[in-house]
CSV table of C-alpha atoms in Angstrom, one decimal:
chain,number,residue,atom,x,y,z
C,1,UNK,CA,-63.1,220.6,-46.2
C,2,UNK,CA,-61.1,221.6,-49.6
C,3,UNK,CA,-62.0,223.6,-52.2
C,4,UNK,CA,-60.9,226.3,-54.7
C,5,UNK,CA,-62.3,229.6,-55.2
C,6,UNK,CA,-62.5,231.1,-59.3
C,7,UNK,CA,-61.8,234.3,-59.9
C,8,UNK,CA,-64.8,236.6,-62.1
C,9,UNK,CA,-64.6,239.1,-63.7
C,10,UNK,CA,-67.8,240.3,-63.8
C,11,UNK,CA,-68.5,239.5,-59.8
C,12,UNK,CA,-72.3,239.9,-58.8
C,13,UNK,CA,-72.6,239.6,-55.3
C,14,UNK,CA,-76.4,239.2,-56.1
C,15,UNK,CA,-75.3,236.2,-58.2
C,16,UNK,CA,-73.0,234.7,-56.3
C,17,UNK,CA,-73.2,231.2,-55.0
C,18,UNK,CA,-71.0,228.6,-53.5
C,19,UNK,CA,-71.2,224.5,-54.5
C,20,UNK,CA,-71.1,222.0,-51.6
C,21,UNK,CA,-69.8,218.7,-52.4
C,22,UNK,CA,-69.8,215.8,-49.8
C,23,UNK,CA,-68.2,212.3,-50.8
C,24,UNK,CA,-69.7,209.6,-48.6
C,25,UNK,CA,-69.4,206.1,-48.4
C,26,UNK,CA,-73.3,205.4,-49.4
C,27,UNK,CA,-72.9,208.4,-52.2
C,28,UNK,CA,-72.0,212.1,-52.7
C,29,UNK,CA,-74.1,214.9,-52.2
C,30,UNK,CA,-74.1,218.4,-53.8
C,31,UNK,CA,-76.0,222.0,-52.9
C,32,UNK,CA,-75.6,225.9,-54.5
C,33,UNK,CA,-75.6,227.9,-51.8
C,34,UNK,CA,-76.2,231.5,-52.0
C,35,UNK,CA,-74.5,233.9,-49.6
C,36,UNK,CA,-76.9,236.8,-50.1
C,37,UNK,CA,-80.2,235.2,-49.3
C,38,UNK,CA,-78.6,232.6,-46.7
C,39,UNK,CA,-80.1,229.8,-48.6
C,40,UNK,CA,-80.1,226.3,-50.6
C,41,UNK,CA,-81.0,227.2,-54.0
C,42,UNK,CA,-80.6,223.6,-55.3
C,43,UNK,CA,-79.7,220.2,-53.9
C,44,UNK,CA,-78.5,216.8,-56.0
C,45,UNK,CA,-77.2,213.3,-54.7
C,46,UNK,CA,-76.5,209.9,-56.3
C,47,UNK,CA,-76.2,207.4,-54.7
C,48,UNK,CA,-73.4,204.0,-55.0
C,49,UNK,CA,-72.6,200.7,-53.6
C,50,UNK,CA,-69.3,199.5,-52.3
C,51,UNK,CA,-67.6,197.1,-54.4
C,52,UNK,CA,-68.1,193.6,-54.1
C,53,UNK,CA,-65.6,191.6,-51.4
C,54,UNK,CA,-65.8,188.3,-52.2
C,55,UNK,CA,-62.4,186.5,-53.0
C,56,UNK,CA,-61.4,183.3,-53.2
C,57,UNK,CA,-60.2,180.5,-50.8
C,58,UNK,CA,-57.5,178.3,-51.2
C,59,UNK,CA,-60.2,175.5,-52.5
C,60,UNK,CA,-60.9,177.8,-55.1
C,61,UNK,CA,-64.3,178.6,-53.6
C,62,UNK,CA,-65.2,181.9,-53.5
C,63,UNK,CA,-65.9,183.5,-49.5
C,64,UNK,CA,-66.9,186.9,-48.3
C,65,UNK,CA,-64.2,189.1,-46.8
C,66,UNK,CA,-65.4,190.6,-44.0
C,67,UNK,CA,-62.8,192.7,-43.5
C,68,UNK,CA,-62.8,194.0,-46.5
C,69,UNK,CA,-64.9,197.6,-47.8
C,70,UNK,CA,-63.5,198.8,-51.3
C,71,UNK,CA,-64.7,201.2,-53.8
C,72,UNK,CA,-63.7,202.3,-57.7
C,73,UNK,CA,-63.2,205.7,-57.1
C,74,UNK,CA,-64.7,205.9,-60.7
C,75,UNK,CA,-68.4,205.6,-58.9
C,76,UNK,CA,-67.6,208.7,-57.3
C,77,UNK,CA,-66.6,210.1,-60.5
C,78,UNK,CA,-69.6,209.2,-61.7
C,79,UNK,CA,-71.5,210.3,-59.0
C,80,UNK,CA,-70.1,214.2,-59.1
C,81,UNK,CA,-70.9,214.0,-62.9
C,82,UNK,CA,-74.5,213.7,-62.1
C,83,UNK,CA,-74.7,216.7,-58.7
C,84,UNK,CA,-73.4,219.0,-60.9
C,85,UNK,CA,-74.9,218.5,-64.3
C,86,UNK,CA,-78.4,218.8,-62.0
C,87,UNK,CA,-77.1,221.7,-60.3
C,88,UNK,CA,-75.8,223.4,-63.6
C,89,UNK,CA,-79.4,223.6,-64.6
C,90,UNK,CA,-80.3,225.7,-61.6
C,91,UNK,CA,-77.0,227.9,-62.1
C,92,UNK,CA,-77.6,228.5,-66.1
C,93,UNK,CA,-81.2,228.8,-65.7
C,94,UNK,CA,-80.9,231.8,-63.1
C,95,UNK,CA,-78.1,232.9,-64.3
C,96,UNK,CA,-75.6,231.9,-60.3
C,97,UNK,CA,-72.1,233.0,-60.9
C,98,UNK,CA,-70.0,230.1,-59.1
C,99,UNK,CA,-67.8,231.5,-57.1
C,100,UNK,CA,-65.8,229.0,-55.3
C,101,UNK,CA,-66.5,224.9,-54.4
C,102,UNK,CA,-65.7,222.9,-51.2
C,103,UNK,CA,-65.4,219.2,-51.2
C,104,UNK,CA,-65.5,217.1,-48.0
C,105,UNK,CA,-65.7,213.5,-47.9
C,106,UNK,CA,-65.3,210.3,-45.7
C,107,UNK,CA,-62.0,210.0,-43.8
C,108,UNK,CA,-59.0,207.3,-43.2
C,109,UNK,CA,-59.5,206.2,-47.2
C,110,UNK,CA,-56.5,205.4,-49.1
C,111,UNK,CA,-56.4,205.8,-52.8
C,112,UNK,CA,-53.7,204.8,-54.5
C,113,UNK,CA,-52.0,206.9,-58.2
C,114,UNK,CA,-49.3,206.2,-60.1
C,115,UNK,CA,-46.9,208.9,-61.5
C,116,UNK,CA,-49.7,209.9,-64.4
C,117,UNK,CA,-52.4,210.4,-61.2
C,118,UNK,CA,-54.2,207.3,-62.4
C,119,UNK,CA,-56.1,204.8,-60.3
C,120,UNK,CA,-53.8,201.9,-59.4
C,121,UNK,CA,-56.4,199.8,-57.4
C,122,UNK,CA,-59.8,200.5,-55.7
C,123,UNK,CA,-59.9,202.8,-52.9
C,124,UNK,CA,-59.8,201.2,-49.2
C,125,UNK,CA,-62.2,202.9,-47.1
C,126,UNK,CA,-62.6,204.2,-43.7
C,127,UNK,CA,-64.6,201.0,-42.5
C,128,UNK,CA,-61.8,198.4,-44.4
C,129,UNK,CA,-60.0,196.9,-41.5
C,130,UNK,CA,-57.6,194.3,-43.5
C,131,UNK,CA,-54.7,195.8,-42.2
C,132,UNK,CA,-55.3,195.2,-38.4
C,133,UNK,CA,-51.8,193.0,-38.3
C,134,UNK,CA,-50.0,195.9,-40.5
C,135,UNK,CA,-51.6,198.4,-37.6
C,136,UNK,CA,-50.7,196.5,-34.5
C,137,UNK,CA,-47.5,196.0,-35.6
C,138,UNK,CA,-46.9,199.9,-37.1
C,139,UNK,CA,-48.4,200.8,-33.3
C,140,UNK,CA,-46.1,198.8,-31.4
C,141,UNK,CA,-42.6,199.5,-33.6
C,142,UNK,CA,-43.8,203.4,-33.1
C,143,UNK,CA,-44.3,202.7,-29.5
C,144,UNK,CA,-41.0,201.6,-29.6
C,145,UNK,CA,-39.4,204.8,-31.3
C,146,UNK,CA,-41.5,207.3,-29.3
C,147,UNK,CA,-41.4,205.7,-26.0
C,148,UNK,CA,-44.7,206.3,-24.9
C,149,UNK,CA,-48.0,204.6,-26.2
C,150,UNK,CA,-49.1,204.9,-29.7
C,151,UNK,CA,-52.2,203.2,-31.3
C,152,UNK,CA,-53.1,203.5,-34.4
C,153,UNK,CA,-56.3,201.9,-35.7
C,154,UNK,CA,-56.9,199.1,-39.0
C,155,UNK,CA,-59.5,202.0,-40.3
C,156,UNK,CA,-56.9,204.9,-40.9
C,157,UNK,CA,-54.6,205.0,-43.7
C,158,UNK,CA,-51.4,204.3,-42.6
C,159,UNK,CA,-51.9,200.9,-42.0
C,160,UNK,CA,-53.6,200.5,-45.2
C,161,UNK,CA,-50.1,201.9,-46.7
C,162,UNK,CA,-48.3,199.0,-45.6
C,163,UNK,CA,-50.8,196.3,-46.1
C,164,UNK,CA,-50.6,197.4,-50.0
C,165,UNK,CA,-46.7,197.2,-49.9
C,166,UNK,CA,-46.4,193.5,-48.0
C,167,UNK,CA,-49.9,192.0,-49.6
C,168,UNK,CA,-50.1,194.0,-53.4
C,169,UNK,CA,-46.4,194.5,-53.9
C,170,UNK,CA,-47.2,194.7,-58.1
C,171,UNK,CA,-49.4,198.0,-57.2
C,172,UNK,CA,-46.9,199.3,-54.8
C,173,UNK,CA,-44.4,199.7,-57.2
C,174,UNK,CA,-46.5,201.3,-59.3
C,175,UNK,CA,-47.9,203.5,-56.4
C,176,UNK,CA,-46.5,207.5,-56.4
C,177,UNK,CA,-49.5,209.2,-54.8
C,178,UNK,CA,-51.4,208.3,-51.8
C,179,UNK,CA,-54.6,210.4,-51.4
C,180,UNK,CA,-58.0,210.5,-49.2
C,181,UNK,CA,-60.9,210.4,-51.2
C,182,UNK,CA,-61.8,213.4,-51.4
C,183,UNK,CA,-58.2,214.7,-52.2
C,184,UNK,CA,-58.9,212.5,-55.2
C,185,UNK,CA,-61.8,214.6,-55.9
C,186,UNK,CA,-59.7,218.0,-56.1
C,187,UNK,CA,-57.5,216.5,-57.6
C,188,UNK,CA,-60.4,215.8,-60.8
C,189,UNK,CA,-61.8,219.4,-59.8
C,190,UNK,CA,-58.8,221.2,-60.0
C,191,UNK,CA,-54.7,220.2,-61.7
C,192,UNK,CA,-52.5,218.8,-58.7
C,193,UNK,CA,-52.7,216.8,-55.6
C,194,UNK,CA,-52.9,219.0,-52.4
C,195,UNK,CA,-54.0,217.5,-48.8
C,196,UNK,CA,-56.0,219.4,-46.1
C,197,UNK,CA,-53.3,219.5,-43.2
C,198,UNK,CA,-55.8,218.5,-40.7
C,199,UNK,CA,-57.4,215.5,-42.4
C,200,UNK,CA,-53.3,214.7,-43.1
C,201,UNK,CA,-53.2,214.4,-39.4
C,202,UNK,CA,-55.8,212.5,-38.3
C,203,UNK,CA,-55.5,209.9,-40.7
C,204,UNK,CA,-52.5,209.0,-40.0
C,205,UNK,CA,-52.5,209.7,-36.3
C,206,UNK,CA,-50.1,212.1,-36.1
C,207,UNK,CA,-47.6,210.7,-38.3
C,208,UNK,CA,-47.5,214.0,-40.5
C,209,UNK,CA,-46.1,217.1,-38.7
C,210,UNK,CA,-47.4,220.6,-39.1
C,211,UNK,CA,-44.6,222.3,-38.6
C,212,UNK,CA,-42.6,220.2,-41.0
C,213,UNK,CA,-44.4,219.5,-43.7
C,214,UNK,CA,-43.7,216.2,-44.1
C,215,UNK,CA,-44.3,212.8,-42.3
C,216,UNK,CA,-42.6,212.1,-39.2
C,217,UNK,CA,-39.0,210.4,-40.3
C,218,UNK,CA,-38.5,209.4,-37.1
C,219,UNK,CA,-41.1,206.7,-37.4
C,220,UNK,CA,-42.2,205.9,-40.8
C,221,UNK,CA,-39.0,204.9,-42.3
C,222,UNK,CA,-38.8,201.9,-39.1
C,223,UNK,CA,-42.9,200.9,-40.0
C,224,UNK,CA,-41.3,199.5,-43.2
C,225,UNK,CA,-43.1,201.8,-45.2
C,226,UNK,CA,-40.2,204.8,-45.8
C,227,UNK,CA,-41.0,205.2,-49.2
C,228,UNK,CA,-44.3,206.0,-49.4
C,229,UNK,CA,-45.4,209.2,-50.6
């Protein structure tokens, strides 16, 4: 989980409360917690479909792509708009002090921005498994560099990096940013982009390093995809 924490200057701790915000895949979630009492004072969801997947074949006639699970990250947009205009109610109403908000949200997505943090394309999900050739062959080439096994599954991002670079090269070169979903969110909460070092890690399997900061260079540049951000 992310978040950011705003400073008051007239703290209450009887006023106090914290806002949860989970992004799913099925729809986003929100609740004001209060500290004090250890309790829920208000809940909110909405809820959202993922984007159609049907494309079409080389007849022309269009096919479903099973492989496929894609979202506008507008609908989440959308989505938050509504939690918190509910939950505002609650917070004006009793007069809550919002003291900081957390954002979790589904893992191994890959949104794509472009220098201005704009939306290049629509998000690939967690359960989007086009790139299963990109990830077979990013798994065996780092295989190859590490000298020991490593698999990497069609579901996590990196694989989803290089997909967009060999299949959607017109939205690669506009790509600067890649972000998980809910690093998108922050990033609409708050001014910057900023990863959680954790979620980094595991959705990428270990091809960012902790103690670096920074991808592994030792692998990425040889998956073909060096120049992603």
């Amino acid at each position: 989980m992310a978040g950011t924490k705003r400073k008051n200057t007239e703290s209450n701790p009887d006023l106090e409360c914290y806002i949860g915000i989970d992004v799913g895949t099925q729809g986003t979630k929100a609740v004001l917690y209060h500290p004090k009492s250890q309790t829920i004072k208000a809940r909110s969801s909405a809820a959202y479909d993922l984007d159609d997947n049907d494309e079409l074949d080389n007849d022309g006639n269009s096919k479903n792509n099973t492989k496929r699970a894609e979202q506008q990250p507008s609908k989440w947009i959308e989505a938050l708009h509504k939690t918190l205009k509910e939950l505002s109610l609650i917070i004006n109403n009793e007069g809550y002090i919002v003291a900081g908000i957390g954002v979790s949200g589904q893992q191994h997505g890959m949104v794509a921005l472009d220098e201005n943090y704009d939306v290049i394309r629509p998000a690939k999900l967690w359960c989007d498994v086009e790139a299963s050739s990109q990830a077979e062959r990013f798994s065996q080439k780092a295989t190859e560099i590490m000298a020991k096994e490593w698999t990497i599954p069609a579901g996590f991002t990196a694989p989803k990096v290089l997909w967009m670079k060999e299949m959607e090269p017109q939205n690669w070169d506009k790509t600067r940013w890649i972000v998980l979903p809910h690093d998108y969110i922050n990033l609409c909460l708050r001014t910057g982009i900023g990863h959680d070092y954790t979620e980094v890690s595991n959705s990428t399997t270990n091809i960012f390093k902790h103690n670096l900061n920074n991808v592994d260079k030792s692998i990425v540049p040889n998956t073909d995809a060096g120049d992603a951000s």
